[in-house]
Tab-separated table of C-alpha atoms and ligand atoms in Angstrom:
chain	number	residue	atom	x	y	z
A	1	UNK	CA	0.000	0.000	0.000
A	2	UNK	CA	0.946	3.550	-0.453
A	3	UNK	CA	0.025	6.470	1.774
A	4	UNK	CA	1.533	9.712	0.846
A	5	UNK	CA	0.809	12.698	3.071
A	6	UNK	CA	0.078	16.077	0.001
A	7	UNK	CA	1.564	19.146	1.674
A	8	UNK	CA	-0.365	20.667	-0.886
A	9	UNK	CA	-3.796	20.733	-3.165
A	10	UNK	CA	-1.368	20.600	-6.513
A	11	UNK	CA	0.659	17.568	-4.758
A	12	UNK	CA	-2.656	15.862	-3.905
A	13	UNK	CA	-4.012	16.091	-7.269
A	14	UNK	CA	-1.431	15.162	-8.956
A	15	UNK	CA	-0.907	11.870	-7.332
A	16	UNK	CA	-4.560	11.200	-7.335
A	17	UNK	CA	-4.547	11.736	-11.800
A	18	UNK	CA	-1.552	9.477	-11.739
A	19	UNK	CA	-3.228	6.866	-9.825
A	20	UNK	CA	-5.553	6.393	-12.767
A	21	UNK	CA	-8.627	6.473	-10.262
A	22	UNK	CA	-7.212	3.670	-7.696
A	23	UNK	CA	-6.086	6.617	-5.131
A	24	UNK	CA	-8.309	7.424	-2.506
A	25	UNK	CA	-8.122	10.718	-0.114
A	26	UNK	CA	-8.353	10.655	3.295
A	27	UNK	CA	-8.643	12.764	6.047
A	28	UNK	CA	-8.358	12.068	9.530
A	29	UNK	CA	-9.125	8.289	8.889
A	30	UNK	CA	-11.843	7.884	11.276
A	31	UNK	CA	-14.351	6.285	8.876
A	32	UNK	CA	-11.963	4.917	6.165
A	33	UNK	CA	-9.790	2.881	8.197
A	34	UNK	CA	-13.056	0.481	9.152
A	35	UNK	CA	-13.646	-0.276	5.397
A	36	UNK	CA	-11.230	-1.909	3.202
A	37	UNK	CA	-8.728	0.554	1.997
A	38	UNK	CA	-8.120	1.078	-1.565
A	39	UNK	CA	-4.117	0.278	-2.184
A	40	UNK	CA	-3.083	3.953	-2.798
A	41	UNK	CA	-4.226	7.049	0.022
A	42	UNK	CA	-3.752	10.194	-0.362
A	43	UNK	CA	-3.924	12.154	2.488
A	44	UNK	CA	-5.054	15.730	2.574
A	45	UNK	CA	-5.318	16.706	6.415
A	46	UNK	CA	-2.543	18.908	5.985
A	47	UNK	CA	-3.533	20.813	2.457
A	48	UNK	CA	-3.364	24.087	3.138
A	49	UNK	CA	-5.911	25.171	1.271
A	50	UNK	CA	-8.734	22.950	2.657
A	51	UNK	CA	-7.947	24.201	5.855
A	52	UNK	CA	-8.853	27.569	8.177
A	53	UNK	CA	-12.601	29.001	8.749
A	54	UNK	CA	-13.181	32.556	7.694
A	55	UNK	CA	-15.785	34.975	8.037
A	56	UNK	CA	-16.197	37.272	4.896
A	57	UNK	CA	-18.828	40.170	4.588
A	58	UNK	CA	-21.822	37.412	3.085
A	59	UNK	CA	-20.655	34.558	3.980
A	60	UNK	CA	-18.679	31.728	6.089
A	61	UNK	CA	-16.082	29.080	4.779
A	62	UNK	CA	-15.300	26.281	6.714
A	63	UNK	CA	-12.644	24.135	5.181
A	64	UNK	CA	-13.243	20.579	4.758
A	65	UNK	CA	-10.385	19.659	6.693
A	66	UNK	CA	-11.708	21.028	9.867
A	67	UNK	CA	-11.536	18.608	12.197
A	68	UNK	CA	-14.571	18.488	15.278
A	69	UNK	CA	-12.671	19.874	17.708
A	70	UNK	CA	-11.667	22.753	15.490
A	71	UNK	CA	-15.130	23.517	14.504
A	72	UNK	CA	-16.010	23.293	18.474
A	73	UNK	CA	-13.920	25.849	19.962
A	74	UNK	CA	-14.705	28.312	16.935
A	75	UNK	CA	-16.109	31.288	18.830
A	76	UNK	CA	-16.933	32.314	14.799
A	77	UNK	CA	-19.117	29.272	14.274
A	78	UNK	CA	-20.511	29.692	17.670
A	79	UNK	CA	-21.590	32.713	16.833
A	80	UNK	CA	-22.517	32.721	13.338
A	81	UNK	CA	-24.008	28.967	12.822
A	82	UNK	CA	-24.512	27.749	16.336
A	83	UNK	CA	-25.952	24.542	15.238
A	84	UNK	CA	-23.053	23.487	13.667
A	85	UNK	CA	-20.605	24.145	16.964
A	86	UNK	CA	-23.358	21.757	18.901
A	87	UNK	CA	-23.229	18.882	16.424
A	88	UNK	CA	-19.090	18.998	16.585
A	89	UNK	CA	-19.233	19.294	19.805
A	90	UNK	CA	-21.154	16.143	20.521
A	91	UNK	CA	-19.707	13.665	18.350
A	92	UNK	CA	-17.697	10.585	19.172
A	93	UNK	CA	-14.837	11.204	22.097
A	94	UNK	CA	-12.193	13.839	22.184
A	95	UNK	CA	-9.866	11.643	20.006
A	96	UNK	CA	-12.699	11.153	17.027
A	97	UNK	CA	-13.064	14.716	17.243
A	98	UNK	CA	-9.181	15.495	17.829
A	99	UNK	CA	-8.759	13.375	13.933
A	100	UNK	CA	-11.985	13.286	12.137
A	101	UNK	CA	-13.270	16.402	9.983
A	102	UNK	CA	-16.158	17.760	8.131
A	103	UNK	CA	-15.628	17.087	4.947
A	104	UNK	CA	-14.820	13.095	6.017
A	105	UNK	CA	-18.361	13.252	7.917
A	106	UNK	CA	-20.588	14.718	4.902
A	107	UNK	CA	-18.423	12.191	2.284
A	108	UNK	CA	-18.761	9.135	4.827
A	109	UNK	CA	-22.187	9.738	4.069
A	110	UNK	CA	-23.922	8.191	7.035
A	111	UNK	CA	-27.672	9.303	7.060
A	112	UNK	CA	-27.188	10.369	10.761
A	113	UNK	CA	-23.939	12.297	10.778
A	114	UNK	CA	-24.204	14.930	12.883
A	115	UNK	CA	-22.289	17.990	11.064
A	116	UNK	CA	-23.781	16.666	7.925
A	117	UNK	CA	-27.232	17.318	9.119
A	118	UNK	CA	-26.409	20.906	10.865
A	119	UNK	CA	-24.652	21.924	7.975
A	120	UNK	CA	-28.087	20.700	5.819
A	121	UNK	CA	-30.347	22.599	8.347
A	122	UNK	CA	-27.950	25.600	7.566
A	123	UNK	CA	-28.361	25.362	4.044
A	124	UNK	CA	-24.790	24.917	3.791
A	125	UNK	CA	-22.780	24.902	0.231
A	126	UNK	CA	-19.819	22.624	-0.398
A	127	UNK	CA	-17.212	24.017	-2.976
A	128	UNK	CA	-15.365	20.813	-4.779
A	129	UNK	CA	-12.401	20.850	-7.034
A	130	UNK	CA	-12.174	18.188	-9.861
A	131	UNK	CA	-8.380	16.904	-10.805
A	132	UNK	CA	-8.802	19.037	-13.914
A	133	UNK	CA	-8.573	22.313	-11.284
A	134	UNK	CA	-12.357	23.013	-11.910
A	135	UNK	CA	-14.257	24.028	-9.035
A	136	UNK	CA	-18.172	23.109	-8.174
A	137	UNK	CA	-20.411	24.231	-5.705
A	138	UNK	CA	-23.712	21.772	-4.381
A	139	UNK	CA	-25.669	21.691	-1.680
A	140	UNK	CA	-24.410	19.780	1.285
A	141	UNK	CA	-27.723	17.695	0.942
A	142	UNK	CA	-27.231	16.675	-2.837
A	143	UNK	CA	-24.032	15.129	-2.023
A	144	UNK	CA	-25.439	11.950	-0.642
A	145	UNK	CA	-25.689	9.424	-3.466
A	146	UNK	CA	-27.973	6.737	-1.295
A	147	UNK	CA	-27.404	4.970	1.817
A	148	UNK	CA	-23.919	5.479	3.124
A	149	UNK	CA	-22.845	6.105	-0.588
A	150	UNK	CA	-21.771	9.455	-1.009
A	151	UNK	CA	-22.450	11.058	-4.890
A	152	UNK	CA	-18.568	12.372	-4.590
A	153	UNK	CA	-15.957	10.084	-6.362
A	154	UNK	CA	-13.289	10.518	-3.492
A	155	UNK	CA	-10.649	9.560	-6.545
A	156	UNK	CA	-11.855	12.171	-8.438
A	157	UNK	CA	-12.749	14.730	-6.840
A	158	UNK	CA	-12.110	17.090	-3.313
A	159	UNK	CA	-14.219	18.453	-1.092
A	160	UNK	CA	-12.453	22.295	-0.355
A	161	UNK	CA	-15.141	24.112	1.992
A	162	UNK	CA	-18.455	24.795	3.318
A	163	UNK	CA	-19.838	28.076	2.243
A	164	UNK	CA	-22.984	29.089	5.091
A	165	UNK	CA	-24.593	32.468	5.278
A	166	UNK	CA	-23.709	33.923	8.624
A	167	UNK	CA	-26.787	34.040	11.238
A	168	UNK	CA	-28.716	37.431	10.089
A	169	UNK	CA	-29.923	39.463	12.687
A	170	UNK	CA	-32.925	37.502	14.436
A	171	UNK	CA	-31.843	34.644	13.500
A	172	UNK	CA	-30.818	31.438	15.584
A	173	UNK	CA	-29.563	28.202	14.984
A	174	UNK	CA	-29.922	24.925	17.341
A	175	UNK	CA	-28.325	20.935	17.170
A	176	UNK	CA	-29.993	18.005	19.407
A	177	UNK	CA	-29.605	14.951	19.406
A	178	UNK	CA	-30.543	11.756	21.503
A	179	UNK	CA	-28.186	8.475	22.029
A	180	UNK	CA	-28.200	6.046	24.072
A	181	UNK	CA	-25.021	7.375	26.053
A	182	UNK	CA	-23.615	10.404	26.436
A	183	UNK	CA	-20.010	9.730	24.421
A	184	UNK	CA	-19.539	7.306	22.000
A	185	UNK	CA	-23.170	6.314	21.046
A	186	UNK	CA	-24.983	6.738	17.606
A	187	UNK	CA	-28.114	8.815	17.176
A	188	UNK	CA	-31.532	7.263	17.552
A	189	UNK	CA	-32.382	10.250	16.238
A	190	UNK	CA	-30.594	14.613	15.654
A	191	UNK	CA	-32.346	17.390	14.606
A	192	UNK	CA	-31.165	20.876	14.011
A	193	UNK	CA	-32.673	23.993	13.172
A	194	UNK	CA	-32.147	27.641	11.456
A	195	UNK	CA	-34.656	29.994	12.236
A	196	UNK	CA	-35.438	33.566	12.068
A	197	UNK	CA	-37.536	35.963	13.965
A	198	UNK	CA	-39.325	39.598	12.924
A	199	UNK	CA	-40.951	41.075	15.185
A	200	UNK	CA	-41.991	37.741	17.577
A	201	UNK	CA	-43.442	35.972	14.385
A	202	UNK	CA	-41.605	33.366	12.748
A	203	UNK	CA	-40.206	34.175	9.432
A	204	UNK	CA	-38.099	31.503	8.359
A	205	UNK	CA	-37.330	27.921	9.241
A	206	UNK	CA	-35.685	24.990	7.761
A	207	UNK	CA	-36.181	22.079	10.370
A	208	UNK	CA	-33.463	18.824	9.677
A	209	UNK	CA	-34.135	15.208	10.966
A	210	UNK	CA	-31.731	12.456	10.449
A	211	UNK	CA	-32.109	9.284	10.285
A	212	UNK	CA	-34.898	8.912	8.506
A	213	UNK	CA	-33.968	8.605	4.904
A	214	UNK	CA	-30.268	8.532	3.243
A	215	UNK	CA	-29.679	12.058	3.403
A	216	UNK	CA	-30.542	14.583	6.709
A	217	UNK	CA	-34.454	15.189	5.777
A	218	UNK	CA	-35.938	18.314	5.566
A	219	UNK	CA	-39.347	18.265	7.736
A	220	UNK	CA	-41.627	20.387	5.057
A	221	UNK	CA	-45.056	20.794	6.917
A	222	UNK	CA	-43.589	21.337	10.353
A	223	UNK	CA	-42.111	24.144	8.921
A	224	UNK	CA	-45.219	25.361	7.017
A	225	UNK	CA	-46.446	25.130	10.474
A	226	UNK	CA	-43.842	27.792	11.847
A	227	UNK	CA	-43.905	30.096	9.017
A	228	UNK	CA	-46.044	33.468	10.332
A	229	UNK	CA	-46.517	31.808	13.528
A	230	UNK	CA	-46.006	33.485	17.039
A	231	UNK	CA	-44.193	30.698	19.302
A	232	UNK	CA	-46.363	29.535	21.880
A	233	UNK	CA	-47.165	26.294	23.955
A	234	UNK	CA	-49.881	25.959	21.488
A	235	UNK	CA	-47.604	25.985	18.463
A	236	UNK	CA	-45.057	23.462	20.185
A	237	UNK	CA	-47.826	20.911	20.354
A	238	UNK	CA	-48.721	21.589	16.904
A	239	UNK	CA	-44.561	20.989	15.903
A	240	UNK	CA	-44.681	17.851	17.981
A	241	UNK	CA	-47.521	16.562	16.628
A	242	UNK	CA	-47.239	17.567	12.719
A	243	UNK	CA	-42.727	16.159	12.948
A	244	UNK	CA	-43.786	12.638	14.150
A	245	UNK	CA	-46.190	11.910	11.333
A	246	UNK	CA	-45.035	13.936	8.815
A	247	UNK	CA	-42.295	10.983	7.860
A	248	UNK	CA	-41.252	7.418	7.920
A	249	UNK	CA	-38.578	6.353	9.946
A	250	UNK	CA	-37.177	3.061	10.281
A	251	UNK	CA	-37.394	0.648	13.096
A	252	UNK	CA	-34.488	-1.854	14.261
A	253	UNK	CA	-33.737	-4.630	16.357
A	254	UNK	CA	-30.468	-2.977	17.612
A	255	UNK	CA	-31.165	0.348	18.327
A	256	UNK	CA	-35.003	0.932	18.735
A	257	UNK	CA	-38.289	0.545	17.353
A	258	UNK	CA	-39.983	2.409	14.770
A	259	UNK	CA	-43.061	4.053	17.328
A	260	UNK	CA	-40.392	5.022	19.630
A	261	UNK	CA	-38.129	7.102	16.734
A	262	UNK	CA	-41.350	8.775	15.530
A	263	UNK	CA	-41.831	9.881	19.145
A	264	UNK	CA	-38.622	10.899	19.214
A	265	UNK	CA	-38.411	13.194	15.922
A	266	UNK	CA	-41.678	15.006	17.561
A	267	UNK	CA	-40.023	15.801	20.206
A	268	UNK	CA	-36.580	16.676	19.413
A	269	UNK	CA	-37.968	18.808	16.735
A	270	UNK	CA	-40.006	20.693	19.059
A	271	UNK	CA	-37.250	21.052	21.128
A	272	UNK	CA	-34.752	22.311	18.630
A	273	UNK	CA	-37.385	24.764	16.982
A	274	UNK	CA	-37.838	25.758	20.427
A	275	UNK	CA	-34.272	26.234	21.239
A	276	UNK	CA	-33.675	28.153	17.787
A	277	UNK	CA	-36.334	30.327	18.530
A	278	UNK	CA	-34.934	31.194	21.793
A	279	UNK	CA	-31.741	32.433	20.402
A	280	UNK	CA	-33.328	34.353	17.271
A	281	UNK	CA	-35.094	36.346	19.578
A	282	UNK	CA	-32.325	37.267	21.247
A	283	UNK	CA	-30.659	37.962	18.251
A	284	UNK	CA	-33.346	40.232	17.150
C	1	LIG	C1	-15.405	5.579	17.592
C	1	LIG	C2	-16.072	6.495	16.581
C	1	LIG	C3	-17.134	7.303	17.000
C	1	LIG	C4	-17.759	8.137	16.089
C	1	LIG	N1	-18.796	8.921	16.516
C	1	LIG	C5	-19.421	9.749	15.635
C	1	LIG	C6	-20.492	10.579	16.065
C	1	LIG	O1	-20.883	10.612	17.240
C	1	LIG	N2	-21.095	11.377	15.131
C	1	LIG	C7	-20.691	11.392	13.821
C	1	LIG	O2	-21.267	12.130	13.022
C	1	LIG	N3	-19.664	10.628	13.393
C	1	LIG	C8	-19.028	9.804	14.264
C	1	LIG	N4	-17.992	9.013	13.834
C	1	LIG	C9	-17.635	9.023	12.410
C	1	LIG	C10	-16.430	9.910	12.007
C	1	LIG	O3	-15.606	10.280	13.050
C	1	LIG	C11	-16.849	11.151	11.220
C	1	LIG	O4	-17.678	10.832	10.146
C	1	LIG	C12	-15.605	11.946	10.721
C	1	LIG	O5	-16.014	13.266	10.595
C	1	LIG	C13	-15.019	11.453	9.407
C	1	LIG	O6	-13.963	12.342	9.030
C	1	LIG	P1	-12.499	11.803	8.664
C	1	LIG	O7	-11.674	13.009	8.385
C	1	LIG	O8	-12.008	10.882	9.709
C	1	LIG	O9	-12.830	11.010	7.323
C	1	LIG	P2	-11.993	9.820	6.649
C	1	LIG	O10	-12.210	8.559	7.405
C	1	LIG	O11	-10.577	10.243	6.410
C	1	LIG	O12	-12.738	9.756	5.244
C	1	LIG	C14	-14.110	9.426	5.179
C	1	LIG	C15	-14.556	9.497	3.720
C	1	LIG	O13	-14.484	10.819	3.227
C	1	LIG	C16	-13.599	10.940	2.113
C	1	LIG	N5	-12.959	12.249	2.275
C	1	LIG	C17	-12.457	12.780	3.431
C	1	LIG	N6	-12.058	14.045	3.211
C	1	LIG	C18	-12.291	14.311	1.905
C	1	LIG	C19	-12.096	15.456	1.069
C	1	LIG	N7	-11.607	16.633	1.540
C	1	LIG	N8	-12.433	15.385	-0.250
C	1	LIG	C20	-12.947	14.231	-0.745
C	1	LIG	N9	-13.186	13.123	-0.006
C	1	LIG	C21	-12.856	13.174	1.294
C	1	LIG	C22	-12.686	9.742	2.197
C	1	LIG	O14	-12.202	9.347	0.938
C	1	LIG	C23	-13.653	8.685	2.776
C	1	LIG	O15	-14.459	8.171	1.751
C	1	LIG	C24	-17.319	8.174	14.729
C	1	LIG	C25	-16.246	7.359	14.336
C	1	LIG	C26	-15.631	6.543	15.237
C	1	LIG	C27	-14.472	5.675	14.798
């Protein structure tokens, strides 16, 4: 096998056209090194230019080689997507964090991950570049090809950054989730929310659940629901009620049955919507 560590995005793509497609990247190895690896790695944990976070005037960009624990202690994404800084906060232990990275959770592709599905509830943008040097943009969400398949050809392609807007005034942002344990544990179900407040009504809302389908899943009528409404206990019911029916979710053996995850979506979006709504307010 050969593992060559790029020091840079021309050195990475260079070995990854001469591999003739049997080069794989990797990142902080988390995911990768439980599958079988393809005989040629490339990693790219130390490209320069997939690294750093930056806030410009309009926008955000997160590099994909953030790891967790980068993206945690970020008072910039704490501030500007909150959501975001809860998800990479929670996940595995302090080494998964220490090692894995964004772009290696949203290309792992599992339907749960939790940065994938904060970065979908924040409408987040990934910019790729091919080995030809030409550059793409897609929504986080449209990069999951099916269950645990990713659409990106990690041969082919590299994930560079995560564009978000930054939180406008009155708006707030908010990551749950609910595992078995504390540490360590995957998601019977996450949920995160953007929201934003004018005046006390609510004026905008994207509401993510995960997992449900392949990809983090958008809950539509629960945020129909919101839209123009004034939060109340009245309203919470209603986003309880309307987010446990308004999808399937799957059942299993291992982890739990399929009443007790619709439960569960009701009331971690309600919580999350809640939570969001909390913090646009104060942002308003
Ligand atoms: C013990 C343990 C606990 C975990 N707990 C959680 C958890 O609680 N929540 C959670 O969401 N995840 C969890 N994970 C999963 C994992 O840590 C994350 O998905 C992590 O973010 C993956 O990032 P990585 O850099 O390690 O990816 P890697 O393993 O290096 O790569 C994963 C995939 O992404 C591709 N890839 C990586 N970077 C790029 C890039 N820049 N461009 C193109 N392709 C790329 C690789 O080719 C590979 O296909 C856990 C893992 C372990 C081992």
């Amino acid at each position: 096998m050969s593992y060559t560590i790029a020091s840079n995005l021309k050195q990475a793509i260079k070995i990854l056209k001469e591999s003739d497609g049997k080069a794989q990247v990797i990142a902080g190895a988390t995911d990768l090194f439980l599958e079988n690896l393809p005989s040629e790695l490339v990693d790219v944990s130390a490209v320069p230019e997939i690294l750093g976070i930056t806030r410009g005037k309009d926008f955000l960009s997160i590099g994909a080689g953030v790891t967790h624990a980068e993206a945690a202690a970020s008072s910039v994404i704490r501030s500007e997507a909150e959501a975001l800084s809860e998800a990479c906060r929670i996940v595995g232990s302090p080494q998964v964090r220490n090692m894995g990275t964004l772009g290696g959770n949203v290309i792992n592709a599992a339907p749960a991950a939790d940065a994938a599905v904060a970065l979908v509830a924040l409408g987040a943008k990934a910019v790729l570049t091919d080995l030809y040097g030409s550059s793409r943009e897609a929504f986080v969400v449209d990069l999951y090809g099916g269950y645990n398949r990713s659409s990106v050809d990690s041969s082919a392609e590299i994930l560079m950054r995560f564009l978000l807007k930054p939180a406008q005034r009155g708006e707030g942002s908010a990551f749950l989730r609910f595992a078995p344990r504390a540490a360590l544990a995957l998601p019977l179900v996450n949920a995160a929310a953007r929201i934003r407040v004018e005046q006390s009504l609510i004026k905008e809302a994207r509401i993510v659940i995960a997992p449900a389908k392949p990809a983090p899943t958008r809950l539509l009528e629960t945020e129909k629901l919101l839209l123009g409404a004034k939060p109340g206990l009245d309203l919470w019911q209603k986003v309880k009620s309307t987010a446990s029916s308004e999808i399937e979710v799957r059942g299993s053996m291992l982890r739990c049955s399929e009443e007790y995850r619709c439960h569960l979506v009701g009331v971690l979006a309600r919580r999350v919507s809640q939570q969001a709504v909390v913090r646009a307010m104060e942002a308003e």
